[in-house]
mmCIF file of C-alpha atoms in Angstrom:
data_model
loop_
_atom_site.group_PDB
_atom_site.id
_atom_site.type_symbol
_atom_site.label_atom_id
_atom_site.label_comp_id
_atom_site.label_asym_id
_atom_site.label_seq_id
_atom_site.Cartn_x
_atom_site.Cartn_y
_atom_site.Cartn_z
ATOM 1 C CA UNK A 21 125.780 64.455 106.432
ATOM 2 C CA UNK A 22 126.874 68.689 105.984
ATOM 3 C CA UNK A 23 126.247 68.252 101.908
ATOM 4 C CA UNK A 24 122.299 66.181 102.766
ATOM 5 C CA UNK A 25 123.666 62.916 101.110
ATOM 6 C CA UNK A 26 122.901 60.395 102.904
ATOM 7 C CA UNK A 27 124.409 56.666 103.437
ATOM 8 C CA UNK A 28 122.484 54.668 100.437
ATOM 9 C CA UNK A 29 123.394 57.277 97.963
ATOM 10 C CA UNK A 30 126.931 56.255 98.089
ATOM 11 C CA UNK A 31 126.521 52.736 96.896
ATOM 12 C CA UNK A 32 126.599 50.560 93.916
ATOM 13 C CA UNK A 33 124.556 48.054 95.578
ATOM 14 C CA UNK A 34 121.946 47.952 96.587
ATOM 15 C CA UNK A 35 120.225 44.492 97.102
ATOM 16 C CA UNK A 36 123.032 41.722 96.863
ATOM 17 C CA UNK A 37 123.000 37.984 97.712
ATOM 18 C CA UNK A 38 125.595 37.446 99.643
ATOM 19 C CA UNK A 39 127.811 33.427 98.701
ATOM 20 C CA UNK A 40 129.473 32.360 101.882
ATOM 21 C CA UNK A 41 131.048 28.658 102.483
ATOM 22 C CA UNK A 42 130.299 26.875 105.668
ATOM 23 C CA UNK A 43 134.285 25.771 105.522
ATOM 24 C CA UNK A 44 135.057 29.465 106.262
ATOM 25 C CA UNK A 45 133.146 28.989 109.227
ATOM 26 C CA UNK A 46 136.000 27.120 110.064
ATOM 27 C CA UNK A 47 138.199 29.823 111.207
ATOM 28 C CA UNK A 48 141.105 27.859 113.638
ATOM 29 C CA UNK A 49 138.540 24.765 114.126
ATOM 30 C CA UNK A 50 138.804 21.034 112.314
ATOM 31 C CA UNK A 51 135.221 21.379 112.010
ATOM 32 C CA UNK A 52 132.175 23.280 112.777
ATOM 33 C CA UNK A 53 131.845 27.004 113.655
ATOM 34 C CA UNK A 54 134.191 29.178 114.928
ATOM 35 C CA UNK A 55 132.540 31.771 117.200
ATOM 36 C CA UNK A 56 134.568 35.134 115.705
ATOM 37 C CA UNK A 57 134.727 34.001 112.237
ATOM 38 C CA UNK A 58 130.260 33.969 113.284
ATOM 39 C CA UNK A 59 130.449 36.859 115.222
ATOM 40 C CA UNK A 60 133.093 38.880 112.139
ATOM 41 C CA UNK A 61 130.025 37.963 109.647
ATOM 42 C CA UNK A 62 127.560 39.295 111.724
ATOM 43 C CA UNK A 63 128.861 42.353 111.772
ATOM 44 C CA UNK A 64 130.181 42.477 108.208
ATOM 45 C CA UNK A 65 126.350 42.165 107.013
ATOM 46 C CA UNK A 66 124.757 44.055 110.115
ATOM 47 C CA UNK A 67 127.806 47.370 108.363
ATOM 48 C CA UNK A 68 125.571 47.124 105.286
ATOM 49 C CA UNK A 69 122.035 46.486 106.277
ATOM 50 C CA UNK A 70 122.912 50.048 108.324
ATOM 51 C CA UNK A 71 124.012 51.245 104.911
ATOM 52 C CA UNK A 72 120.362 50.465 103.249
ATOM 53 C CA UNK A 73 121.501 47.787 101.763
ATOM 54 C CA UNK A 74 119.133 44.495 100.979
ATOM 55 C CA UNK A 75 120.817 41.496 101.765
ATOM 56 C CA UNK A 76 120.502 37.697 102.142
ATOM 57 C CA UNK A 77 122.280 34.989 102.391
ATOM 58 C CA UNK A 78 123.309 31.379 101.060
ATOM 59 C CA UNK A 79 125.371 29.731 102.794
ATOM 60 C CA UNK A 80 127.046 26.155 102.291
ATOM 61 C CA UNK A 81 127.635 22.778 105.006
ATOM 62 C CA UNK A 82 131.358 22.331 104.858
ATOM 63 C CA UNK A 83 132.021 23.177 107.815
ATOM 64 C CA UNK A 84 129.472 20.406 109.742
ATOM 65 C CA UNK A 85 129.151 18.367 106.700
ATOM 66 C CA UNK A 86 133.658 17.608 107.447
ATOM 67 C CA UNK A 87 132.584 15.850 110.647
ATOM 68 C CA UNK A 88 130.738 13.119 109.426
ATOM 69 C CA UNK A 89 133.081 11.877 105.793
ATOM 70 C CA UNK A 90 133.826 9.109 107.449
ATOM 71 C CA UNK A 91 130.376 8.139 108.198
ATOM 72 C CA UNK A 92 129.501 9.264 104.543
ATOM 73 C CA UNK A 93 131.672 7.035 102.927
ATOM 74 C CA UNK A 94 130.051 4.380 100.578
ATOM 75 C CA UNK A 95 127.177 5.901 101.614
ATOM 76 C CA UNK A 96 124.601 7.116 98.150
ATOM 77 C CA UNK A 97 125.596 9.949 96.889
ATOM 78 C CA UNK A 98 121.562 11.466 96.581
ATOM 79 C CA UNK A 99 121.617 10.953 100.734
ATOM 80 C CA UNK A 100 124.739 12.164 101.917
ATOM 81 C CA UNK A 101 123.587 15.513 99.936
ATOM 82 C CA UNK A 102 120.608 15.415 101.146
ATOM 83 C CA UNK A 103 122.630 15.362 104.741
ATOM 84 C CA UNK A 104 124.487 18.154 103.059
ATOM 85 C CA UNK A 105 121.630 20.540 102.654
ATOM 86 C CA UNK A 106 120.787 19.891 106.421
ATOM 87 C CA UNK A 107 123.962 20.910 107.340
ATOM 88 C CA UNK A 108 123.038 24.624 105.975
ATOM 89 C CA UNK A 109 120.861 24.727 107.570
ATOM 90 C CA UNK A 110 122.587 24.214 111.668
ATOM 91 C CA UNK A 111 124.677 26.873 109.589
ATOM 92 C CA UNK A 112 121.753 28.578 109.052
ATOM 93 C CA UNK A 113 120.985 29.365 111.728
ATOM 94 C CA UNK A 114 124.143 29.922 114.031
ATOM 95 C CA UNK A 115 123.620 32.854 111.161
ATOM 96 C CA UNK A 116 120.656 33.601 111.975
ATOM 97 C CA UNK A 117 121.562 33.789 115.767
ATOM 98 C CA UNK A 118 124.190 35.510 115.621
ATOM 99 C CA UNK A 119 123.502 37.900 113.148
ATOM 100 C CA UNK A 120 119.269 39.414 115.523
ATOM 101 C CA UNK A 121 122.073 38.585 118.693
ATOM 102 C CA UNK A 122 123.258 42.423 117.731
ATOM 103 C CA UNK A 123 120.068 43.795 116.548
ATOM 104 C CA UNK A 124 119.901 43.256 112.793
ATOM 105 C CA UNK A 125 115.784 42.248 111.379
ATOM 106 C CA UNK A 126 115.988 37.691 109.781
ATOM 107 C CA UNK A 127 114.313 35.570 107.875
ATOM 108 C CA UNK A 128 115.098 31.947 107.629
ATOM 109 C CA UNK A 129 113.921 30.265 104.251
ATOM 110 C CA UNK A 130 114.538 26.481 103.775
ATOM 111 C CA UNK A 131 114.267 24.603 100.667
ATOM 112 C CA UNK A 132 113.064 22.243 102.657
ATOM 113 C CA UNK A 133 109.406 22.064 104.786
ATOM 114 C CA UNK A 134 110.988 23.052 108.334
ATOM 115 C CA UNK A 135 107.997 24.667 109.567
ATOM 116 C CA UNK A 136 109.344 24.730 113.381
ATOM 117 C CA UNK A 137 112.986 26.457 112.537
ATOM 118 C CA UNK A 138 112.373 28.182 109.240
ATOM 119 C CA UNK A 139 109.553 30.118 106.547
ATOM 120 C CA UNK A 140 109.553 27.931 103.971
ATOM 121 C CA UNK A 141 111.207 29.141 100.530
ATOM 122 C CA UNK A 142 108.588 31.415 99.180
ATOM 123 C CA UNK A 143 110.374 33.950 96.585
ATOM 124 C CA UNK A 144 107.575 36.772 96.401
ATOM 125 C CA UNK A 145 107.279 36.734 100.241
ATOM 126 C CA UNK A 146 112.272 36.460 101.086
ATOM 127 C CA UNK A 147 111.824 39.954 98.496
ATOM 128 C CA UNK A 148 108.948 41.355 101.088
ATOM 129 C CA UNK A 149 110.487 40.323 103.778
ATOM 130 C CA UNK A 150 113.947 41.991 102.080
ATOM 131 C CA UNK A 151 112.863 45.631 101.274
ATOM 132 C CA UNK A 152 111.607 45.835 104.600
ATOM 133 C CA UNK A 153 114.855 46.014 105.954
ATOM 134 C CA UNK A 154 114.970 42.026 106.390
ATOM 135 C CA UNK A 155 117.730 39.470 105.803
ATOM 136 C CA UNK A 156 117.251 36.928 104.487
ATOM 137 C CA UNK A 157 119.639 33.861 105.040
ATOM 138 C CA UNK A 158 118.354 31.014 102.751
ATOM 139 C CA UNK A 159 118.362 27.810 103.437
ATOM 140 C CA UNK A 160 119.057 23.116 102.697
ATOM 141 C CA UNK A 161 120.521 24.743 99.207
ATOM 142 C CA UNK A 162 118.225 23.877 96.121
ATOM 143 C CA UNK A 163 116.014 20.592 98.139
ATOM 144 C CA UNK A 164 117.589 18.913 95.141
ATOM 145 C CA UNK A 165 120.224 16.292 95.890
ATOM 146 C CA UNK A 166 123.277 16.769 93.007
ATOM 147 C CA UNK A 167 123.465 21.163 93.081
ATOM 148 C CA UNK A 168 125.476 22.755 95.097
ATOM 149 C CA UNK A 169 125.020 25.995 97.636
ATOM 150 C CA UNK A 170 127.235 27.588 94.368
ATOM 151 C CA UNK A 171 123.893 26.778 92.496
ATOM 152 C CA UNK A 172 121.453 27.697 94.340
ATOM 153 C CA UNK A 173 122.889 30.975 95.109
ATOM 154 C CA UNK A 174 123.039 32.067 91.498
ATOM 155 C CA UNK A 175 119.477 30.757 91.900
ATOM 156 C CA UNK A 176 118.480 32.585 94.317
ATOM 157 C CA UNK A 177 120.008 35.491 93.721
ATOM 158 C CA UNK A 178 118.207 35.297 90.320
ATOM 159 C CA UNK A 179 114.935 34.965 91.987
ATOM 160 C CA UNK A 180 115.309 37.549 93.945
ATOM 161 C CA UNK A 181 116.968 40.064 91.708
ATOM 162 C CA UNK A 182 120.121 40.453 93.210
ATOM 163 C CA UNK A 183 122.054 43.465 91.454
ATOM 164 C CA UNK A 184 125.058 41.728 92.181
ATOM 165 C CA UNK A 185 126.760 37.750 93.576
ATOM 166 C CA UNK A 186 129.267 39.010 96.431
ATOM 167 C CA UNK A 187 131.064 35.418 96.714
ATOM 168 C CA UNK A 188 132.992 35.729 100.451
ATOM 169 C CA UNK A 189 136.164 33.748 100.471
ATOM 170 C CA UNK A 190 139.287 33.457 102.562
ATOM 171 C CA UNK A 191 141.370 34.699 99.785
ATOM 172 C CA UNK A 192 141.008 37.891 98.125
ATOM 173 C CA UNK A 193 139.906 38.080 95.416
ATOM 174 C CA UNK A 194 140.466 35.453 92.108
ATOM 175 C CA UNK A 195 143.827 34.286 91.800
ATOM 176 C CA UNK A 196 145.185 32.743 88.263
ATOM 177 C CA UNK A 197 146.923 30.206 90.929
ATOM 178 C CA UNK A 198 146.386 28.552 94.005
ATOM 179 C CA UNK A 199 147.554 31.689 96.612
ATOM 180 C CA UNK A 200 148.154 29.600 99.318
ATOM 181 C CA UNK A 201 150.357 26.856 97.350
ATOM 182 C CA UNK A 202 151.955 28.871 94.365
ATOM 183 C CA UNK A 203 153.354 32.521 95.336
ATOM 184 C CA UNK A 204 153.963 34.095 91.733
ATOM 185 C CA UNK A 205 149.752 33.689 91.721
ATOM 186 C CA UNK A 206 148.848 37.042 90.178
ATOM 187 C CA UNK A 207 144.863 38.285 91.688
ATOM 188 C CA UNK A 208 142.415 39.096 88.976
ATOM 189 C CA UNK A 209 140.806 42.911 89.410
ATOM 190 C CA UNK A 210 138.856 42.646 87.155
ATOM 191 C CA UNK A 211 138.414 38.566 84.131
ATOM 192 C CA UNK A 212 135.666 38.059 81.782
ATOM 193 C CA UNK A 213 133.542 34.901 83.080
ATOM 194 C CA UNK A 214 134.349 33.548 79.666
ATOM 195 C CA UNK A 215 137.692 33.851 80.781
ATOM 196 C CA UNK A 216 137.667 31.765 83.798
ATOM 197 C CA UNK A 217 136.073 29.603 81.800
ATOM 198 C CA UNK A 218 138.895 28.954 79.535
ATOM 199 C CA UNK A 219 141.710 29.340 82.476
ATOM 200 C CA UNK A 220 139.987 26.733 84.777
ATOM 201 C CA UNK A 221 140.013 29.263 86.779
ATOM 202 C CA UNK A 222 137.192 27.178 90.365
ATOM 203 C CA UNK A 223 135.012 30.799 91.466
ATOM 204 C CA UNK A 224 132.015 28.513 90.979
ATOM 205 C CA UNK A 225 130.878 24.534 90.086
ATOM 206 C CA UNK A 226 129.512 25.571 85.759
ATOM 207 C CA UNK A 227 126.040 24.737 86.821
ATOM 208 C CA UNK A 228 126.192 28.425 88.529
ATOM 209 C CA UNK A 229 128.498 29.922 86.254
ATOM 210 C CA UNK A 230 125.941 28.755 83.098
ATOM 211 C CA UNK A 231 122.928 30.686 85.156
ATOM 212 C CA UNK A 232 125.341 34.085 85.436
ATOM 213 C CA UNK A 233 126.619 33.620 82.452
ATOM 214 C CA UNK A 234 122.990 33.008 80.988
ATOM 215 C CA UNK A 235 121.824 36.187 83.189
ATOM 216 C CA UNK A 236 125.206 37.955 83.132
ATOM 217 C CA UNK A 237 124.386 38.858 87.273
ATOM 218 C CA UNK A 238 127.992 39.678 87.966
ATOM 219 C CA UNK A 239 129.998 38.087 90.457
ATOM 220 C CA UNK A 240 132.929 39.616 93.126
ATOM 221 C CA UNK A 241 134.606 38.024 95.255
ATOM 222 C CA UNK A 242 136.097 38.876 98.150
ATOM 223 C CA UNK A 243 137.996 38.032 101.515
ATOM 224 C CA UNK A 244 135.292 37.983 103.659
ATOM 225 C CA UNK A 245 137.769 37.896 106.478
ATOM 226 C CA UNK A 246 138.555 41.654 106.429
ATOM 227 C CA UNK A 247 136.726 44.030 108.207
ATOM 228 C CA UNK A 248 135.170 46.756 105.470
ATOM 229 C CA UNK A 249 135.914 44.721 102.776
ATOM 230 C CA UNK A 250 131.851 43.979 102.206
ATOM 231 C CA UNK A 251 131.099 47.808 102.934
ATOM 232 C CA UNK A 252 133.161 49.123 100.106
ATOM 233 C CA UNK A 253 132.454 46.191 97.960
ATOM 234 C CA UNK A 254 129.419 47.419 98.070
ATOM 235 C CA UNK A 255 130.377 51.048 97.738
ATOM 236 C CA UNK A 256 131.245 49.887 94.578
ATOM 237 C CA UNK A 257 135.153 49.833 95.572
ATOM 238 C CA UNK A 258 137.678 47.742 93.527
ATOM 239 C CA UNK A 259 138.485 45.049 96.106
ATOM 240 C CA UNK A 260 138.716 41.849 94.818
ATOM 241 C CA UNK A 261 137.427 40.018 92.207
ATOM 242 C CA UNK A 262 134.045 41.558 89.696
ATOM 243 C CA UNK A 263 134.062 38.566 86.922
ATOM 244 C CA UNK A 264 131.287 40.322 84.700
ATOM 245 C CA UNK A 265 130.473 39.612 81.499
ATOM 246 C CA UNK A 266 130.142 42.404 79.830
ATOM 247 C CA UNK A 267 132.337 42.962 75.922
ATOM 248 C CA UNK A 268 135.569 40.844 76.253
ATOM 249 C CA UNK A 269 138.733 42.096 77.435
ATOM 250 C CA UNK A 270 141.127 41.185 78.571
ATOM 251 C CA UNK A 271 142.272 40.575 82.583
ATOM 252 C CA UNK A 272 142.686 43.214 84.535
ATOM 253 C CA UNK A 273 145.298 41.779 87.437
ATOM 254 C CA UNK A 274 146.489 43.128 90.373
ATOM 255 C CA UNK A 275 149.778 45.279 90.634
ATOM 256 C CA UNK A 276 150.237 43.999 94.983
#
């Protein structure tokens, strides 16, 4: 750049935890992985890595698990949850391959021992990978049943000292109602975490949300399917909804 500044100078966040839902990978498919969506996500992540952002990813498994829902009816919760963790590993491996196909170095760490395909989760090693510019993908949730990948995202974000949790979804942020069902739903640009709880808005499950509250970890919910959004978020542009824990203020609603 002519003024001597670098890409990283324009960053608001330099280490982030990106949470992606498995359902978002469905795209137009009833279950499984839509290649176009996977490729889009990989390109979005590469763009921010090229700007010097350290990126860790937690991805859900709902798109895989949906295909075996009938088979799990009547199954014990713990057993089904372990199956869900394996589903997250499938998505994590798919994302890892998509990233490496476009030249992004990655490491996959698993909360369940799978040494043939992934490193075990080791906090200090994960941080070292991030410092070297590698994207670290955390698979298999927390490794424990009864905990969601939202909780895994909050937990890993705290462990690696991520500055923010970025929740990439298929909608533009947090709304007063389901925007896919209610045309009068309004999007919040910023909202205090306690207001999210009071209104019963679904941002993350309560275990994950409580972890964020205790550590005052901000969460940004945004549309991951809009090209360029992830970069705008790490640059601090007003994209999606910022859930914060600063002094309570009235929620700010976007005027569209």
